[in-house]
Short mmCIF file of C-alpha atoms in Angstrom, two decimals:
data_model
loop_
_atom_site.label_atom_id
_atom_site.label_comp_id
_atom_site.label_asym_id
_atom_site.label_seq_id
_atom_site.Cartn_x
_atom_site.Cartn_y
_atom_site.Cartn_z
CA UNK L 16 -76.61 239.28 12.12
CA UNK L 17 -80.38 239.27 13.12
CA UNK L 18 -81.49 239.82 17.00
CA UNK L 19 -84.91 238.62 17.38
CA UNK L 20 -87.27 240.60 20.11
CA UNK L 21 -90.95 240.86 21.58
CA UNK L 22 -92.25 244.14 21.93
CA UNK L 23 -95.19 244.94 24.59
CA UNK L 24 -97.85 243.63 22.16
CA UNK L 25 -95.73 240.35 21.86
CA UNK L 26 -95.97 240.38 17.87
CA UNK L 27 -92.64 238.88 17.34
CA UNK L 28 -90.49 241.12 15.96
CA UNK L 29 -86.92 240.68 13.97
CA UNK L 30 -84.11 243.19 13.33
CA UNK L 31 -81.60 242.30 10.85
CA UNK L 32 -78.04 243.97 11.24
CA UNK L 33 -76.25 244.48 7.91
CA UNK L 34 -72.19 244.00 8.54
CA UNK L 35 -71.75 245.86 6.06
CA UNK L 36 -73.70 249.52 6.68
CA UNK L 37 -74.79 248.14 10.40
CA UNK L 38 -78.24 249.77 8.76
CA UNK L 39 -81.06 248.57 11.35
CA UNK L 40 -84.48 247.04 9.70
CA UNK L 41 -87.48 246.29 10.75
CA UNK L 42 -91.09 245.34 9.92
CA UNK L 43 -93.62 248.14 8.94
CA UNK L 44 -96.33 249.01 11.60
CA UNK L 45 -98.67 248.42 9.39
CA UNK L 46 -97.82 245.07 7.70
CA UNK L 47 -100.87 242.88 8.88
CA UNK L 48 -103.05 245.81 7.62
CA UNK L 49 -100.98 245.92 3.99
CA UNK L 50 -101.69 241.92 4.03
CA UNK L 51 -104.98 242.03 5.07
CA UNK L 52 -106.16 244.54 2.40
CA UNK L 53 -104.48 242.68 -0.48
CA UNK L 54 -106.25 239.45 0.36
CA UNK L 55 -109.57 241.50 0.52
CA UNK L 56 -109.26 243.04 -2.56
CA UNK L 57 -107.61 239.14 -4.65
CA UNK L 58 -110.02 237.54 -2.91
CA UNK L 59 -112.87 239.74 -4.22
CA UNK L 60 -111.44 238.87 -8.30
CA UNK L 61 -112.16 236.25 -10.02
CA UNK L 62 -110.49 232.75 -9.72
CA UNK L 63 -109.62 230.64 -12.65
CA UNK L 64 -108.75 227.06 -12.31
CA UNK L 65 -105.20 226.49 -12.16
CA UNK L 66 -104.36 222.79 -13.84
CA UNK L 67 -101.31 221.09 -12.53
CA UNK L 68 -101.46 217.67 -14.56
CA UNK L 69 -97.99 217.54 -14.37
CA UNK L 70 -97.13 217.06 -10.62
CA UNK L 71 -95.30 214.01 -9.82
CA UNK L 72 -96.77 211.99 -6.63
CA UNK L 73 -94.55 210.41 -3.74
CA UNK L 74 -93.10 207.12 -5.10
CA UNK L 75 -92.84 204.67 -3.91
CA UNK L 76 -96.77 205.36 -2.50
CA UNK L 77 -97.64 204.77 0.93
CA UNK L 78 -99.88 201.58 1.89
CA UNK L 79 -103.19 204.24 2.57
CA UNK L 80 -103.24 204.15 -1.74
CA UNK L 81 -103.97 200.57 -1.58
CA UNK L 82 -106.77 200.39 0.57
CA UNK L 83 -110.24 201.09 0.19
CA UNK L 84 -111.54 204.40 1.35
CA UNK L 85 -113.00 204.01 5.36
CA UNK L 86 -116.28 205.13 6.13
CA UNK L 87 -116.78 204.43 9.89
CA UNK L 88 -118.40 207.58 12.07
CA UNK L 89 -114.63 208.20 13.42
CA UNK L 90 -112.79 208.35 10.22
CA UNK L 91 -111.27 211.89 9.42
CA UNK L 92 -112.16 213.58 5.78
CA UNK L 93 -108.54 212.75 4.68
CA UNK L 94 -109.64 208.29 5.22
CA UNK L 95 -113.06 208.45 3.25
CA UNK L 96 -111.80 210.22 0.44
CA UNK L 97 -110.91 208.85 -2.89
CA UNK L 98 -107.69 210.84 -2.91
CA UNK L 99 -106.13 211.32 0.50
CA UNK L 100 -103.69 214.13 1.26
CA UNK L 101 -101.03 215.13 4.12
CA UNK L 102 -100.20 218.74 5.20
CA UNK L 103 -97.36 220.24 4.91
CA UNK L 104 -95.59 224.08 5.68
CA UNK L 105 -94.65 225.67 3.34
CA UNK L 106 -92.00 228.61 5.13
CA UNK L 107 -90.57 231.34 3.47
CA UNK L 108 -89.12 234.18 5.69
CA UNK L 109 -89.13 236.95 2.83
CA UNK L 110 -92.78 236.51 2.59
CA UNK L 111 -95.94 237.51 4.81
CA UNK L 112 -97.55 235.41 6.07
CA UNK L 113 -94.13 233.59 6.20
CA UNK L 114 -95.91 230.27 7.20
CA UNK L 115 -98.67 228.51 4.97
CA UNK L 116 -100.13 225.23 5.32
CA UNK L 117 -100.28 223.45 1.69
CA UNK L 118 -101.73 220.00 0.63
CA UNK L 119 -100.21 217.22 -1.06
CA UNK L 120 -101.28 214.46 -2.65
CA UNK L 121 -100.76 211.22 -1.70
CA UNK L 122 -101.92 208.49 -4.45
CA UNK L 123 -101.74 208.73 -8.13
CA UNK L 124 -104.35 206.67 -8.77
CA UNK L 125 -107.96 207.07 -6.84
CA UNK L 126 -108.51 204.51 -4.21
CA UNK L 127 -111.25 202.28 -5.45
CA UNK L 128 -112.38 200.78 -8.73
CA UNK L 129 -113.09 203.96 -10.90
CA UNK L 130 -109.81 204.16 -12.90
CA UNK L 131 -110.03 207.94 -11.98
CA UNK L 132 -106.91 209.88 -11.45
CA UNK L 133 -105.77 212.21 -8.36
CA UNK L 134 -105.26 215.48 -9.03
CA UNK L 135 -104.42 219.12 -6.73
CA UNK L 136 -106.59 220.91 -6.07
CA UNK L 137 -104.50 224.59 -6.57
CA UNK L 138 -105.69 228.37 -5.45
CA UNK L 139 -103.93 231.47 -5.77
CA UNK L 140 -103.37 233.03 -2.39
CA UNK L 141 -102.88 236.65 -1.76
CA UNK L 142 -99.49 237.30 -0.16
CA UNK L 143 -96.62 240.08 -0.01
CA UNK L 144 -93.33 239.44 -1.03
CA UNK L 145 -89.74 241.74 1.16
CA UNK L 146 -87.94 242.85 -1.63
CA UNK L 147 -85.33 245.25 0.26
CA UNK L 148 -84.73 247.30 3.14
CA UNK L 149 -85.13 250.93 3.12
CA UNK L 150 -81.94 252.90 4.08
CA UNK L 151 -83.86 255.82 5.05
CA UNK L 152 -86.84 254.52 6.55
CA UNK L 153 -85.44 251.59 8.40
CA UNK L 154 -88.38 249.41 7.08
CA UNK L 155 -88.41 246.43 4.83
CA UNK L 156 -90.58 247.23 1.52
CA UNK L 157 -93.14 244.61 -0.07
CA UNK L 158 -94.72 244.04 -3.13
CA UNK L 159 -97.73 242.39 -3.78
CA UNK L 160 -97.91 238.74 -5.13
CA UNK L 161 -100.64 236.06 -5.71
CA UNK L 162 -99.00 232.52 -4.84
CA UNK L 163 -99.71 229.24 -6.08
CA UNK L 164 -100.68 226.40 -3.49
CA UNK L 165 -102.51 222.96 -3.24
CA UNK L 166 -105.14 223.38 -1.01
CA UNK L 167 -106.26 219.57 -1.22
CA UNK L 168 -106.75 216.68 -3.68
CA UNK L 169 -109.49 215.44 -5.79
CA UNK L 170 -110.71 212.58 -8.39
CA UNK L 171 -110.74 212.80 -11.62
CA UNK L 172 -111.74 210.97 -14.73
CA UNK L 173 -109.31 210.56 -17.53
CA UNK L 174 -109.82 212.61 -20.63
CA UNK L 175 -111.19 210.96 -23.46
CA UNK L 176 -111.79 214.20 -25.23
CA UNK L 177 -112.17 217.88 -24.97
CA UNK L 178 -114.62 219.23 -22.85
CA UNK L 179 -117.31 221.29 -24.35
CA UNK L 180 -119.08 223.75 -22.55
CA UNK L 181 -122.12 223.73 -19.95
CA UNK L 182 -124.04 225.55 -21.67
CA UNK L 183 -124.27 223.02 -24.96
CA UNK L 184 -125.19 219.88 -22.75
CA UNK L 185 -128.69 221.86 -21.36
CA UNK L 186 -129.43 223.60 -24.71
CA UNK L 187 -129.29 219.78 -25.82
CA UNK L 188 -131.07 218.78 -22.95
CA UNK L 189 -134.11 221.20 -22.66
CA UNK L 190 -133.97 221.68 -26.80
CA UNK L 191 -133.35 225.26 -26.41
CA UNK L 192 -131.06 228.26 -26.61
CA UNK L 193 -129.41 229.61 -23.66
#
């Protein structure tokens, strides 16, 4: 049983009833501040690419993948680019934030004449993760989790072979050590 309330601050607020020990639990005061500090302190580490050359796009495509990208002054970010992507939530009610908004892609191919590939664009994002009520405090505990999610789409040549580093292509170019 869960009996949803607003309190005088109007954060939303839901207690959950088990049947079983009629145990009442609620959301820590200081939840926003937990979440808030763990994104500070992930967003503050580094961030490796995350490859996803794997993920399968919507078949059969929609009609935008045929077309060449627009480029009139009223066309939104999503019609000029090469790889075009729709929002979606992504809701999970044993997580904080419990709503995100994620990308997907929309085109396997990239529009145009490049014979470049689409690709998601993916970023870790800070989140905490309910794991169980607390008998004796009457709070839910959380741990802390970093969460894969497409944040957009991008173009991408095919791989012809492996890529050497940055560093190699200027020490060719200026004819010196770096």
């Amino acid at each position: 049983m869960s009996v949803t309330f607003r309190s005088a601050s109007t954060r939303r607020q839901k207690i959950h009833l088990s049947s079983v020990e009629e145990t009442i639990c609620e959301e820590p005061d200081d939840l926003d501040l937990r979440l808030f500090d763990w994104y500070k302190e992930s967003s503050d580490s580094y961030s490796a690419e995350i490859i996803d050359e794997d993920w399968i796009p919507m078949f059969p495509e929609p009609d935008i993948c045929k077309k060449l990208p627009e480029t009139g002054i009223d066309t939104s970010t999503m019609q000029r680019s090469l790889c075009p992507w729709q929002w979606r939530l992504n809701h999970d009610e044993h997580r904080e934030p419990k709503i995100l908004s994620e990308a997907y892609c929309l085109c396997r191919k990239s529009r145009g004449v490049s014979g470049a590939f689409c690709m998601p664009i993916k970023r870790e994002v800070a989140v905490l993760r309910r794991i169980l009520c607390n008998p004796i405090t009457g709070h839910y505990e959380y741990v802390r989790e970093m969460q894969t999610i497409t944040v957009g789409c991008h173009s991408v040549l095919p791989r012809t072979q492996f890529a050497s580093s940055i560093g190699e292509h200027y020490s060719v170019l200026f004819n010196r050590e770096i």
